Amino acid sequence: MAYVLYNGRQPLRKQTLKQEVAAINFSTNSLVDLWAGPISVAFGAESRKESVTGSVDQLYQPIVANGVTTGTWIYGNYLPTRGRYTVKEAYLESVIPIFKGMDFNGAFRFTDYSTSGTVETWKTGLTWQVIPDIKLRGTISRDIRAPNLSELFAPGTGRTNTVNVPQVNGSIAANQFNESTVGNPDLRPEIAKTYGAGVVLTPTFLPGFAASVDYYDIKLDGAIDLLLAQTIVDQCYQQAIADACSFISTTGGRGVTTLGLPVTSIEVKPTNFVSVKTRGIDIESSYRRQVGPGTMTLRALASYAFELTSNNGVTATTDLAGQNTGGLPDWTYRFTAGYDLDSGFSVQGIARGVSGGVYNNNYVVCSTDCPLSTADYRTVNMNRIDGQFFYDINASYAFETGGAKAQVFLSIRNVLNSDPVLVANGPTGNNTLAYPQTNRALYDVLGRVFRMGVRIGL
């Protein structure tokens, strides 16, 4: 891609995010001396206020009437997000030596949200330096993610979309409607239980080399997500779920979902209704040594996903591991080779990429004698998306001038100007053409990018 076409006035929303923090912290590395060494302790408290305000050009503000948000434009109908909440928390952390080479580390945090109440998080772990070459480590923890300001207070972003709606004669017809995505102030923090175990290798016979392998197993309950508009329609018209019908407006009014009445608006709201389980391995290695007039550094990072199962209790359970369309690739890689001269010149080459995958692990691939295709188990004749590697180069030169430290740098991303792997997104309504036909989280959509600059510090 050599350029991006700009045509006309674009939707604009201004948002101001503000965080006010007051905190006090204490720590000591020698609270009490035990037989295996001193106990380290840290504790403290914090108070925060998170707030958001904003404004939107009147031209792009959707119309809100009787609680229904309708869009003036097919895309880009915004209302400013406004809201705030406060957080109060206290924590305690400690490292306690068990015997020479083994330490216990623990932490506890008490948090109170003005929106959802109190929640406790904690962590326990052990590290054991078995021999100078090998260290073992393991942790068990209870973790949270609190809903963000947008998830809590989004006032309604309107866009035009299309859903398939049952008709009086039993047929299915595409129905264009206004979709309104709103926040939910009743959201609670997501809660996860995490298990981790790993090994760190620092072989004494190979100075400068280090490697680690870590296994993780995470179970997340009450994850925040939202149902797709089509799922809401299916729940209402096919499963007769009253709560789903309450989010739908037709020409007869909100919640009036008599067959034959066109759908005019659907409200989409996030809730705590998804459970997620994920397992995988993270691998890291590095090697550093003096070579000639400089230092060579090699580093490799790789992650493998065994499982990423998502269950919302509505649609079929899906394993997102290996799905290159919004899931998690089987393998994610990053390799770096750098050379730093004592004179201040540095150069670095990077290779990064993902393995190939599928569109959906629940798809049934067939060409003849196919079973009935459903929303959960679609029949397809191809279920494969290629992986890809991208290459980057960074170079810099550090020097001093006028008593200040300075650096000039050049960065070239996607050196080979590789095109992204095409990923079919449709047919999902008239918004399909608004997005690149690829997974922007995995594949580079900008092409070769140059960055040059100067950094100066006193």
CSV table of C-alpha atoms in Angstrom, one decimal:
chain,number,residue,atom,x,y,z
A,1,MET,CA,0.0,0.0,0.0
A,2,ALA,CA,1.6,3.3,-1.1
A,3,TYR,CA,-1.0,5.7,0.3
A,4,VAL,CA,-4.3,6.0,2.2
A,5,LEU,CA,-7.1,7.9,0.4
A,6,TYR,CA,-8.7,10.6,2.5
A,7,ASN,CA,-12.0,11.7,1.2
A,8,GLY,CA,-14.1,14.4,2.9
A,9,ARG,CA,-14.9,15.1,6.5
A,10,GLN,CA,-14.4,12.2,9.0
A,11,PRO,CA,-16.4,11.5,12.2
A,12,LEU,CA,-14.6,12.9,15.2
A,13,ARG,CA,-15.2,12.3,18.9
A,14,LYS,CA,-13.1,14.0,21.6
A,15,GLN,CA,-12.6,12.2,24.9
A,16,THR,CA,-10.7,13.3,27.9
A,17,LEU,CA,-9.6,10.5,30.3
A,18,LYS,CA,-8.5,11.6,33.8
A,19,GLN,CA,-7.0,9.7,36.7
A,20,GLU,CA,-6.5,11.2,40.1
A,21,VAL,CA,-4.3,9.2,42.5
A,22,ALA,CA,-3.2,9.4,46.1
A,23,ALA,CA,-1.0,6.6,47.4
A,24,ILE,CA,1.3,5.7,50.3
A,25,ASN,CA,3.7,2.8,50.2
A,26,PHE,CA,6.2,1.2,52.7
A,27,SER,CA,8.8,-1.5,52.1
A,28,THR,CA,11.8,-3.2,53.7
A,29,ASN,CA,14.2,-5.9,52.6
A,30,SER,CA,15.0,-7.0,56.2
A,31,LEU,CA,12.0,-7.1,58.4
A,32,VAL,CA,13.1,-10.2,60.4
A,33,ASP,CA,16.2,-12.4,59.9
A,34,LEU,CA,15.3,-16.1,59.7
A,35,TRP,CA,17.6,-19.2,59.4
A,36,ALA,CA,17.6,-18.9,55.6
A,37,GLY,CA,17.7,-15.1,55.3
A,38,PRO,CA,15.7,-11.9,55.9
A,39,ILE,CA,12.0,-11.4,55.3
A,40,SER,CA,11.0,-8.7,52.8
A,41,VAL,CA,7.7,-6.9,53.2
A,42,ALA,CA,5.9,-4.2,51.2
A,43,PHE,CA,2.5,-2.7,52.0
A,44,GLY,CA,0.4,0.4,51.2
A,45,ALA,CA,-2.9,1.9,50.2
A,46,GLU,CA,-4.2,3.9,47.3
A,47,SER,CA,-7.2,5.9,46.3
A,48,ARG,CA,-8.1,6.7,42.7
A,49,LYS,CA,-10.8,8.5,40.7
A,50,GLU,CA,-11.2,7.5,37.1
A,51,SER,CA,-13.3,9.8,34.9
A,52,VAL,CA,-14.1,10.4,31.3
A,53,THR,CA,-15.8,13.4,29.5
A,54,GLY,CA,-16.0,14.4,25.9
A,55,SER,CA,-17.8,16.0,23.0
A,56,VAL,CA,-18.9,15.1,19.5
A,57,ASP,CA,-19.5,17.2,16.4
A,58,GLN,CA,-23.2,17.7,16.2
A,59,LEU,CA,-23.1,16.4,12.6
A,60,TYR,CA,-22.2,12.9,13.9
A,61,GLN,CA,-24.3,12.7,17.0
A,62,PRO,CA,-27.0,9.9,16.7
A,63,ILE,CA,-30.6,10.6,17.6
A,64,VAL,CA,-31.8,9.3,20.9
A,65,ALA,CA,-35.6,9.0,21.4
A,66,ASN,CA,-37.5,6.9,23.9
A,67,GLY,CA,-34.3,5.2,24.9
A,68,VAL,CA,-33.5,4.1,21.3
A,69,THR,CA,-30.3,5.3,19.6
A,70,THR,CA,-30.6,5.6,15.8
A,71,GLY,CA,-27.8,6.5,13.4
A,72,THR,CA,-27.8,9.4,11.0
A,73,TRP,CA,-24.9,7.9,9.1
A,74,ILE,CA,-24.2,4.2,8.2
A,75,TYR,CA,-21.0,4.5,10.2
A,76,GLY,CA,-19.6,7.0,12.7
A,77,ASN,CA,-22.5,8.0,14.9
A,78,TYR,CA,-21.2,8.9,18.3
A,79,LEU,CA,-22.3,10.2,21.7
A,80,PRO,CA,-19.6,11.4,24.1
A,81,THR,CA,-18.8,9.0,26.9
A,82,ARG,CA,-19.2,10.6,30.4
A,83,GLY,CA,-18.8,8.9,33.7
A,84,ARG,CA,-16.6,8.3,36.7
A,85,TYR,CA,-15.9,5.8,39.5
A,86,THR,CA,-13.6,5.7,42.5
A,87,VAL,CA,-11.3,2.9,43.8
A,88,LYS,CA,-9.9,2.3,47.2
A,89,GLU,CA,-7.4,-0.4,47.8
A,90,ALA,CA,-4.8,-1.8,50.2
A,91,TYR,CA,-2.1,-4.4,49.7
A,92,LEU,CA,0.5,-6.5,51.4
A,93,GLU,CA,3.4,-8.4,49.8
A,94,SER,CA,6.1,-10.5,51.3
A,95,VAL,CA,9.1,-12.7,50.3
A,96,ILE,CA,10.0,-15.3,53.0
A,97,PRO,CA,13.0,-17.6,52.6
A,98,ILE,CA,12.2,-21.3,53.3
A,99,PHE,CA,15.7,-22.7,53.1
A,100,LYS,CA,18.8,-21.8,51.1
A,101,GLY,CA,17.8,-21.4,47.5
A,102,MET,CA,14.0,-21.5,48.1
A,103,ASP,CA,11.7,-18.5,48.7
A,104,PHE,CA,8.0,-18.2,49.3
A,105,ASN,CA,6.4,-15.1,47.8
A,106,GLY,CA,2.8,-14.0,48.7
A,107,ALA,CA,0.6,-11.0,48.1
A,108,PHE,CA,-2.9,-9.9,49.1
A,109,ARG,CA,-4.9,-6.9,47.8
A,110,PHE,CA,-8.3,-5.6,48.9
A,111,THR,CA,-10.1,-3.4,46.5
A,112,ASP,CA,-13.3,-1.5,46.7
A,113,TYR,CA,-15.0,-0.1,43.6
A,114,SER,CA,-17.8,2.5,43.9
A,115,THR,CA,-19.6,0.8,41.0
A,116,SER,CA,-19.4,-2.9,42.0
A,117,GLY,CA,-18.3,-3.2,45.6
A,118,THR,CA,-15.3,-5.1,47.1
A,119,VAL,CA,-13.1,-7.8,45.7
A,120,GLU,CA,-10.0,-9.6,47.0
A,121,THR,CA,-7.1,-10.8,45.0
A,122,TRP,CA,-4.0,-12.8,46.1
A,123,LYS,CA,-1.0,-14.7,44.9
A,124,THR,CA,1.2,-17.4,46.3
A,125,GLY,CA,4.4,-18.7,44.8
A,126,LEU,CA,7.6,-20.6,45.3
A,127,THR,CA,11.0,-20.2,43.6
A,128,TRP,CA,13.8,-22.8,44.0
A,129,GLN,CA,17.3,-22.4,42.8
A,130,VAL,CA,18.0,-26.1,42.5
A,131,ILE,CA,21.6,-25.7,41.3
A,132,PRO,CA,23.3,-22.6,39.7
A,133,ASP,CA,22.1,-23.8,36.3
A,134,ILE,CA,18.5,-24.5,37.1
A,135,LYS,CA,15.7,-22.5,38.8
A,136,LEU,CA,12.1,-23.8,39.3
A,137,ARG,CA,9.1,-21.5,39.9
A,138,GLY,CA,5.4,-21.9,40.4
A,139,THR,CA,2.5,-19.6,41.3
A,140,ILE,CA,-1.2,-19.8,42.1
A,141,SER,CA,-3.2,-16.6,42.0
A,142,ARG,CA,-6.7,-15.0,42.0
A,143,ASP,CA,-6.7,-12.1,39.6
A,144,ILE,CA,-9.3,-9.6,38.4
A,145,ARG,CA,-10.0,-7.2,35.5
A,146,ALA,CA,-12.3,-4.3,36.4
A,147,PRO,CA,-14.6,-3.0,33.6
A,148,ASN,CA,-13.3,0.1,31.9
A,149,LEU,CA,-15.0,3.5,31.5
A,150,SER,CA,-16.3,2.7,28.1
A,151,GLU,CA,-17.8,-0.7,29.2
A,152,LEU,CA,-19.5,1.0,32.1
A,153,PHE,CA,-20.7,4.3,30.6
A,154,ALA,CA,-20.8,4.2,26.8
A,155,PRO,CA,-24.0,6.2,26.0
A,156,GLY,CA,-24.7,4.6,22.6
A,157,THR,CA,-22.8,4.3,19.4
A,158,GLY,CA,-25.1,3.9,16.5
A,159,ARG,CA,-24.4,2.2,13.2
A,160,THR,CA,-26.3,0.5,10.5
A,161,ASN,CA,-26.2,-3.3,10.4
A,162,THR,CA,-28.2,-6.3,9.0
A,163,VAL,CA,-29.7,-9.3,10.7
A,164,ASN,CA,-31.8,-12.3,9.4
A,165,VAL,CA,-35.3,-12.1,10.9
A,166,PRO,CA,-38.0,-14.9,10.7
A,167,GLN,CA,-41.0,-13.9,8.6
A,168,VAL,CA,-44.7,-14.8,9.0
A,169,ASN,CA,-44.5,-17.4,6.1
A,170,GLY,CA,-41.6,-19.2,7.8
A,171,SER,CA,-38.9,-17.7,5.5
A,172,ILE,CA,-35.9,-15.7,6.7
A,173,ALA,CA,-35.3,-12.2,5.4
A,174,ALA,CA,-32.4,-9.8,5.7
A,175,ASN,CA,-33.4,-6.8,7.8
A,176,GLN,CA,-31.4,-3.5,8.0
A,177,PHE,CA,-31.5,-1.8,11.4
A,178,ASN,CA,-29.7,0.6,13.7
A,179,GLU,CA,-27.4,-1.0,16.1
A,180,SER,CA,-26.8,0.8,19.4
A,181,THR,CA,-23.9,-0.3,21.6
A,182,VAL,CA,-24.3,1.0,25.2
A,183,GLY,CA,-22.4,0.6,28.5
A,184,ASN,CA,-23.6,-1.2,31.6
A,185,PRO,CA,-22.9,0.4,35.0
A,186,ASP,CA,-23.9,-2.9,36.7
A,187,LEU,CA,-20.8,-4.7,35.4
A,188,ARG,CA,-18.6,-6.6,37.9
A,189,PRO,CA,-14.9,-7.3,37.7
A,190,GLU,CA,-13.8,-10.4,35.8
A,191,ILE,CA,-12.3,-13.0,38.1
A,192,ALA,CA,-9.6,-15.5,37.1
A,193,LYS,CA,-7.8,-18.3,38.8
A,194,THR,CA,-4.3,-18.7,37.4
A,195,TYR,CA,-1.8,-21.6,37.8
A,196,GLY,CA,1.8,-21.3,36.5
A,197,ALA,CA,4.9,-23.4,36.6
A,198,GLY,CA,8.2,-22.9,34.9
A,199,VAL,CA,11.9,-23.5,34.7
A,200,VAL,CA,14.8,-21.1,34.1
A,201,LEU,CA,18.1,-22.4,32.6
A,202,THR,CA,21.3,-20.5,33.0
A,203,PRO,CA,24.0,-23.1,32.1
A,204,THR,CA,27.4,-22.2,33.6
A,205,PHE,CA,29.1,-24.0,30.7
A,206,LEU,CA,27.6,-21.4,28.3
A,207,PRO,CA,28.1,-17.9,29.8
A,208,GLY,CA,25.6,-15.3,28.5
A,209,PHE,CA,22.9,-17.8,27.6
A,210,ALA,CA,19.6,-18.0,29.5
A,211,ALA,CA,16.3,-19.8,28.7
A,212,SER,CA,12.9,-20.2,30.3
A,213,VAL,CA,9.8,-22.3,29.7
A,214,ASP,CA,6.6,-21.5,31.5
A,215,TYR,CA,3.3,-23.3,31.5
A,216,TYR,CA,0.0,-21.4,32.3
A,217,ASP,CA,-3.5,-22.5,33.0
A,218,ILE,CA,-6.1,-19.8,33.5
A,219,LYS,CA,-9.9,-20.2,34.2
A,220,LEU,CA,-11.8,-16.9,33.9
A,221,ASP,CA,-15.4,-16.5,35.2
A,222,GLY,CA,-17.8,-13.7,34.6
A,223,ALA,CA,-15.9,-12.4,31.6
A,224,ILE,CA,-17.3,-9.2,30.1
A,225,ASP,CA,-18.7,-9.6,26.5
A,226,LEU,CA,-21.7,-8.7,24.5
A,227,LEU,CA,-24.0,-10.8,22.3
A,228,LEU,CA,-24.0,-10.2,18.6
A,229,ALA,CA,-27.2,-8.6,17.2
A,230,GLN,CA,-28.0,-11.8,15.3
A,231,THR,CA,-27.7,-13.9,18.5
A,232,ILE,CA,-30.2,-11.5,20.2
A,233,VAL,CA,-32.6,-11.9,17.3
A,234,ASP,CA,-32.3,-15.7,17.4
A,235,GLN,CA,-32.9,-15.8,21.1
A,236,CYS,CA,-36.0,-13.6,20.8
A,237,TYR,CA,-37.7,-15.1,17.7
A,238,GLN,CA,-36.5,-18.7,17.8
A,239,GLN,CA,-36.1,-19.3,21.5
A,240,ALA,CA,-38.8,-16.9,22.8
A,241,ILE,CA,-36.4,-15.4,25.5
A,242,ALA,CA,-38.2,-12.3,26.8
A,243,ASP,CA,-35.0,-10.5,28.0
A,244,ALA,CA,-33.6,-10.7,24.4
A,245,CYS,CA,-36.8,-9.3,23.0
A,246,SER,CA,-36.6,-6.3,25.3
A,247,PHE,CA,-33.4,-5.1,23.5
A,248,ILE,CA,-35.2,-5.1,20.1
A,249,SER,CA,-37.3,-2.3,18.7
A,250,THR,CA,-39.6,-2.7,15.7
A,251,THR,CA,-42.0,-0.4,13.9
A,252,GLY,CA,-44.5,-1.4,16.6
A,253,GLY,CA,-42.2,-0.1,19.4
A,254,ARG,CA,-39.6,-1.4,21.8
A,255,GLY,CA,-40.1,-5.0,22.8
A,256,VAL,CA,-42.9,-5.5,20.3
A,257,THR,CA,-41.5,-8.3,18.2
A,258,THR,CA,-44.5,-9.7,16.4
A,259,LEU,CA,-43.6,-11.5,13.2
A,260,GLY,CA,-44.0,-9.3,10.2
A,261,LEU,CA,-42.9,-6.1,11.9
A,262,PRO,CA,-39.5,-4.9,10.6
A,263,VAL,CA,-36.7,-4.5,13.2
A,264,THR,CA,-35.7,-0.9,13.5
A,265,SER,CA,-33.1,-1.0,16.3
A,266,ILE,CA,-31.3,-3.4,18.5
A,267,GLU,CA,-29.4,-2.4,21.7
A,268,VAL,CA,-26.2,-4.3,22.4
A,269,LYS,CA,-25.0,-4.2,26.0
A,270,PRO,CA,-22.0,-5.9,27.7
A,271,THR,CA,-22.6,-8.2,30.6
A,272,ASN,CA,-20.7,-10.7,32.8
A,273,PHE,CA,-21.8,-13.9,31.2
A,274,VAL,CA,-18.8,-15.6,29.6
A,275,SER,CA,-16.3,-18.2,31.0
A,276,VAL,CA,-12.9,-18.7,29.4
A,277,LYS,CA,-10.3,-21.3,29.9
A,278,THR,CA,-6.8,-21.1,28.4
A,279,ARG,CA,-3.6,-23.1,28.6
A,280,GLY,CA,-0.3,-22.7,26.9
A,281,ILE,CA,3.5,-22.4,27.0
A,282,ASP,CA,5.7,-19.4,26.8
A,283,ILE,CA,9.3,-20.0,25.7
A,284,GLU,CA,12.1,-17.4,25.9
A,285,SER,CA,15.9,-17.6,25.3
A,286,SER,CA,18.7,-15.1,24.9
A,287,TYR,CA,22.4,-15.1,24.3
A,288,ARG,CA,24.8,-12.2,24.7
A,289,ARG,CA,28.5,-12.1,24.2
A,290,GLN,CA,31.4,-9.8,23.1
A,291,VAL,CA,32.2,-10.2,19.4
A,292,GLY,CA,34.9,-8.0,18.0
A,293,PRO,CA,34.5,-4.3,18.8
A,294,GLY,CA,30.9,-4.7,20.0
A,295,THR,CA,28.3,-6.9,21.7
A,296,MET,CA,26.1,-9.4,19.9
A,297,THR,CA,22.6,-10.1,21.4
A,298,LEU,CA,20.3,-12.9,20.2
A,299,ARG,CA,16.8,-13.3,21.6
A,300,ALA,CA,13.9,-15.6,20.8
A,301,LEU,CA,10.3,-15.5,22.1
A,302,ALA,CA,7.6,-18.1,21.2
A,303,SER,CA,4.2,-18.9,22.6
A,304,TYR,CA,2.1,-22.0,21.9
A,305,ALA,CA,-1.7,-22.1,22.7
A,306,PHE,CA,-3.0,-25.5,23.8
A,307,GLU,CA,-6.5,-24.2,24.5
A,308,LEU,CA,-8.6,-21.0,24.5
A,309,THR,CA,-12.2,-22.2,25.2
A,310,SER,CA,-15.0,-19.6,25.4
A,311,ASN,CA,-18.4,-20.5,26.7
A,312,ASN,CA,-21.2,-17.9,26.8
A,313,GLY,CA,-24.0,-20.3,27.6
A,314,VAL,CA,-25.8,-19.3,24.5
A,315,THR,CA,-23.9,-20.4,21.4
A,316,ALA,CA,-21.8,-23.6,21.1
A,317,THR,CA,-18.6,-23.7,23.1
A,318,THR,CA,-15.7,-22.7,20.8
A,319,ASP,CA,-11.9,-23.4,21.2
A,320,LEU,CA,-10.3,-20.2,19.8
A,321,ALA,CA,-6.8,-21.7,19.9
A,322,GLY,CA,-5.6,-21.9,16.3
A,323,GLN,CA,-8.3,-19.6,15.0
A,324,ASN,CA,-6.6,-16.7,13.0
A,325,THR,CA,-9.9,-14.7,12.9
A,326,GLY,CA,-10.1,-13.2,16.4
A,327,GLY,CA,-8.8,-16.1,18.3
A,328,LEU,CA,-5.2,-17.0,19.2
A,329,PRO,CA,-2.7,-18.5,16.7
A,330,ASP,CA,-1.2,-21.9,17.6
A,331,TRP,CA,2.2,-20.3,17.5
A,332,THR,CA,3.4,-16.7,17.9
A,333,TYR,CA,7.1,-16.0,17.3
A,334,ARG,CA,9.6,-13.1,17.6
A,335,PHE,CA,13.3,-13.5,16.9
A,336,THR,CA,15.8,-10.6,17.4
A,337,ALA,CA,19.5,-10.3,16.5
A,338,GLY,CA,21.4,-7.2,17.5
A,339,TYR,CA,24.9,-5.8,17.5
A,340,ASP,CA,26.0,-2.8,19.6
A,341,LEU,CA,29.3,-1.2,18.9
A,342,ASP,CA,31.2,0.5,21.7
A,343,SER,CA,31.3,3.6,19.5
A,344,GLY,CA,27.5,4.1,20.0
A,345,PHE,CA,26.2,2.5,16.8
A,346,SER,CA,23.6,-0.2,17.1
A,347,VAL,CA,21.7,-2.3,14.5
A,348,GLN,CA,18.9,-4.8,15.1
A,349,GLY,CA,17.0,-7.2,12.9
A,350,ILE,CA,13.6,-8.6,13.9
A,351,ALA,CA,11.6,-11.5,12.5
A,352,ARG,CA,8.1,-11.8,13.8
A,353,GLY,CA,5.1,-13.8,12.8
A,354,VAL,CA,2.3,-16.3,13.5
A,355,SER,CA,1.6,-19.9,12.4
A,356,GLY,CA,-1.3,-20.7,10.0
A,357,GLY,CA,-4.7,-21.5,11.4
A,358,VAL,CA,-8.4,-21.9,10.7
A,359,TYR,CA,-11.5,-19.6,10.5
A,360,ASN,CA,-13.3,-21.5,13.1
A,361,ASN,CA,-12.6,-24.8,14.9
A,362,ASN,CA,-16.3,-25.7,14.9
A,363,TYR,CA,-16.7,-25.4,11.1
A,364,VAL,CA,-17.3,-28.7,9.2
A,365,VAL,CA,-15.2,-29.0,6.1
A,366,CYS,CA,-17.0,-31.0,3.4
A,367,SER,CA,-18.0,-30.9,-0.3
A,368,THR,CA,-20.5,-33.8,-0.5
A,369,ASP,CA,-22.8,-35.5,2.0
A,370,CYS,CA,-22.6,-32.5,4.2
A,371,PRO,CA,-24.6,-32.3,7.4
A,372,LEU,CA,-27.1,-29.5,8.0
A,373,SER,CA,-25.2,-26.2,8.3
A,374,THR,CA,-26.1,-24.2,11.4
A,375,ALA,CA,-24.9,-21.0,13.0
A,376,ASP,CA,-22.8,-22.9,15.4
A,377,TYR,CA,-21.5,-25.6,13.0
A,378,ARG,CA,-21.3,-24.2,9.5
A,379,THR,CA,-20.4,-26.4,6.6
A,380,VAL,CA,-17.6,-25.0,4.5
A,381,ASN,CA,-15.4,-26.2,1.7
A,382,MET,CA,-12.2,-24.5,3.0
A,383,ASN,CA,-11.1,-23.8,6.6
A,384,ARG,CA,-7.5,-22.6,6.4
A,385,ILE,CA,-5.7,-19.3,6.9
A,386,ASP,CA,-2.0,-19.0,6.1
A,387,GLY,CA,0.5,-17.8,8.7
A,388,GLN,CA,3.1,-15.1,7.9
A,389,PHE,CA,6.5,-13.7,8.9
A,390,PHE,CA,7.4,-10.0,8.8
A,391,TYR,CA,10.9,-8.5,9.0
A,392,ASP,CA,12.0,-5.3,10.6
A,393,ILE,CA,15.3,-3.4,10.9
A,394,ASN,CA,16.3,-0.8,13.5
A,395,ALA,CA,19.5,1.3,13.6
A,396,SER,CA,20.6,4.0,15.9
A,397,TYR,CA,23.7,6.1,16.8
A,398,ALA,CA,24.2,7.5,20.3
A,399,PHE,CA,26.5,10.5,21.0
A,400,GLU,CA,26.9,13.5,23.2
A,401,THR,CA,26.7,17.1,22.1
A,402,GLY,CA,26.8,20.3,24.2
A,403,GLY,CA,26.9,18.2,27.4
A,404,ALA,CA,23.6,16.5,26.4
A,405,LYS,CA,23.1,12.8,25.4
A,406,ALA,CA,21.5,12.4,22.0
A,407,GLN,CA,20.5,9.6,19.6
A,408,VAL,CA,19.5,9.5,16.0
A,409,PHE,CA,17.5,6.4,14.9
A,410,LEU,CA,16.0,4.8,11.8
A,411,SER,CA,13.3,2.1,11.9
A,412,ILE,CA,12.0,0.2,8.9
A,413,ARG,CA,9.0,-2.0,9.7
A,414,ASN,CA,7.9,-4.8,7.3
A,415,VAL,CA,11.1,-4.4,5.2
A,416,LEU,CA,9.8,-6.7,2.4
A,417,ASN,CA,6.5,-4.8,2.1
A,418,SER,CA,4.7,-8.1,2.6
A,419,ASP,CA,0.9,-8.0,1.9
A,420,PRO,CA,-1.4,-9.2,4.7
A,421,VAL,CA,-3.0,-12.6,4.4
A,422,LEU,CA,-6.6,-12.1,3.1
A,423,VAL,CA,-9.3,-13.3,5.5
A,424,ALA,CA,-12.9,-13.4,4.4
A,425,ASN,CA,-15.1,-11.5,6.9
A,426,GLY,CA,-18.5,-11.8,5.3
A,427,PRO,CA,-21.2,-12.0,4.4
A,428,THR,CA,-22.3,-10.3,7.6
A,429,GLY,CA,-24.3,-7.3,6.5
A,430,ASN,CA,-23.4,-4.0,4.9
A,431,ASN,CA,-20.6,-3.2,7.3
A,432,THR,CA,-18.4,-5.9,5.8
A,433,LEU,CA,-16.9,-3.5,3.3
A,434,ALA,CA,-15.9,-1.0,6.0
A,435,TYR,CA,-13.1,-3.2,7.3
A,436,PRO,CA,-10.0,-4.6,5.6
A,437,GLN,CA,-10.4,-8.3,4.6
A,438,THR,CA,-7.7,-9.5,7.0
A,439,ASN,CA,-7.1,-9.8,10.7
A,440,ARG,CA,-5.5,-6.5,11.7
A,441,ALA,CA,-4.3,-7.9,15.0
A,442,LEU,CA,-2.1,-10.5,13.3
A,443,TYR,CA,-1.3,-9.2,9.9
A,444,ASP,CA,0.4,-6.0,8.8
A,445,VAL,CA,-2.0,-3.7,6.9
A,446,LEU,CA,0.3,-0.7,6.5
A,447,GLY,CA,3.1,-2.2,4.4
A,448,ARG,CA,6.7,-0.9,4.6
A,449,VAL,CA,6.9,1.9,7.2
A,450,PHE,CA,9.9,4.2,7.8
A,451,ARG,CA,10.5,6.2,11.0
A,452,MET,CA,13.4,8.5,11.6
A,453,GLY,CA,14.0,10.7,14.6
A,454,VAL,CA,16.3,12.3,17.1
A,455,ARG,CA,16.2,11.9,20.9
A,456,ILE,CA,17.9,14.4,23.2
A,457,GLY,CA,18.2,14.1,27.0
A,458,LEU,CA,20.1,16.0,29.6
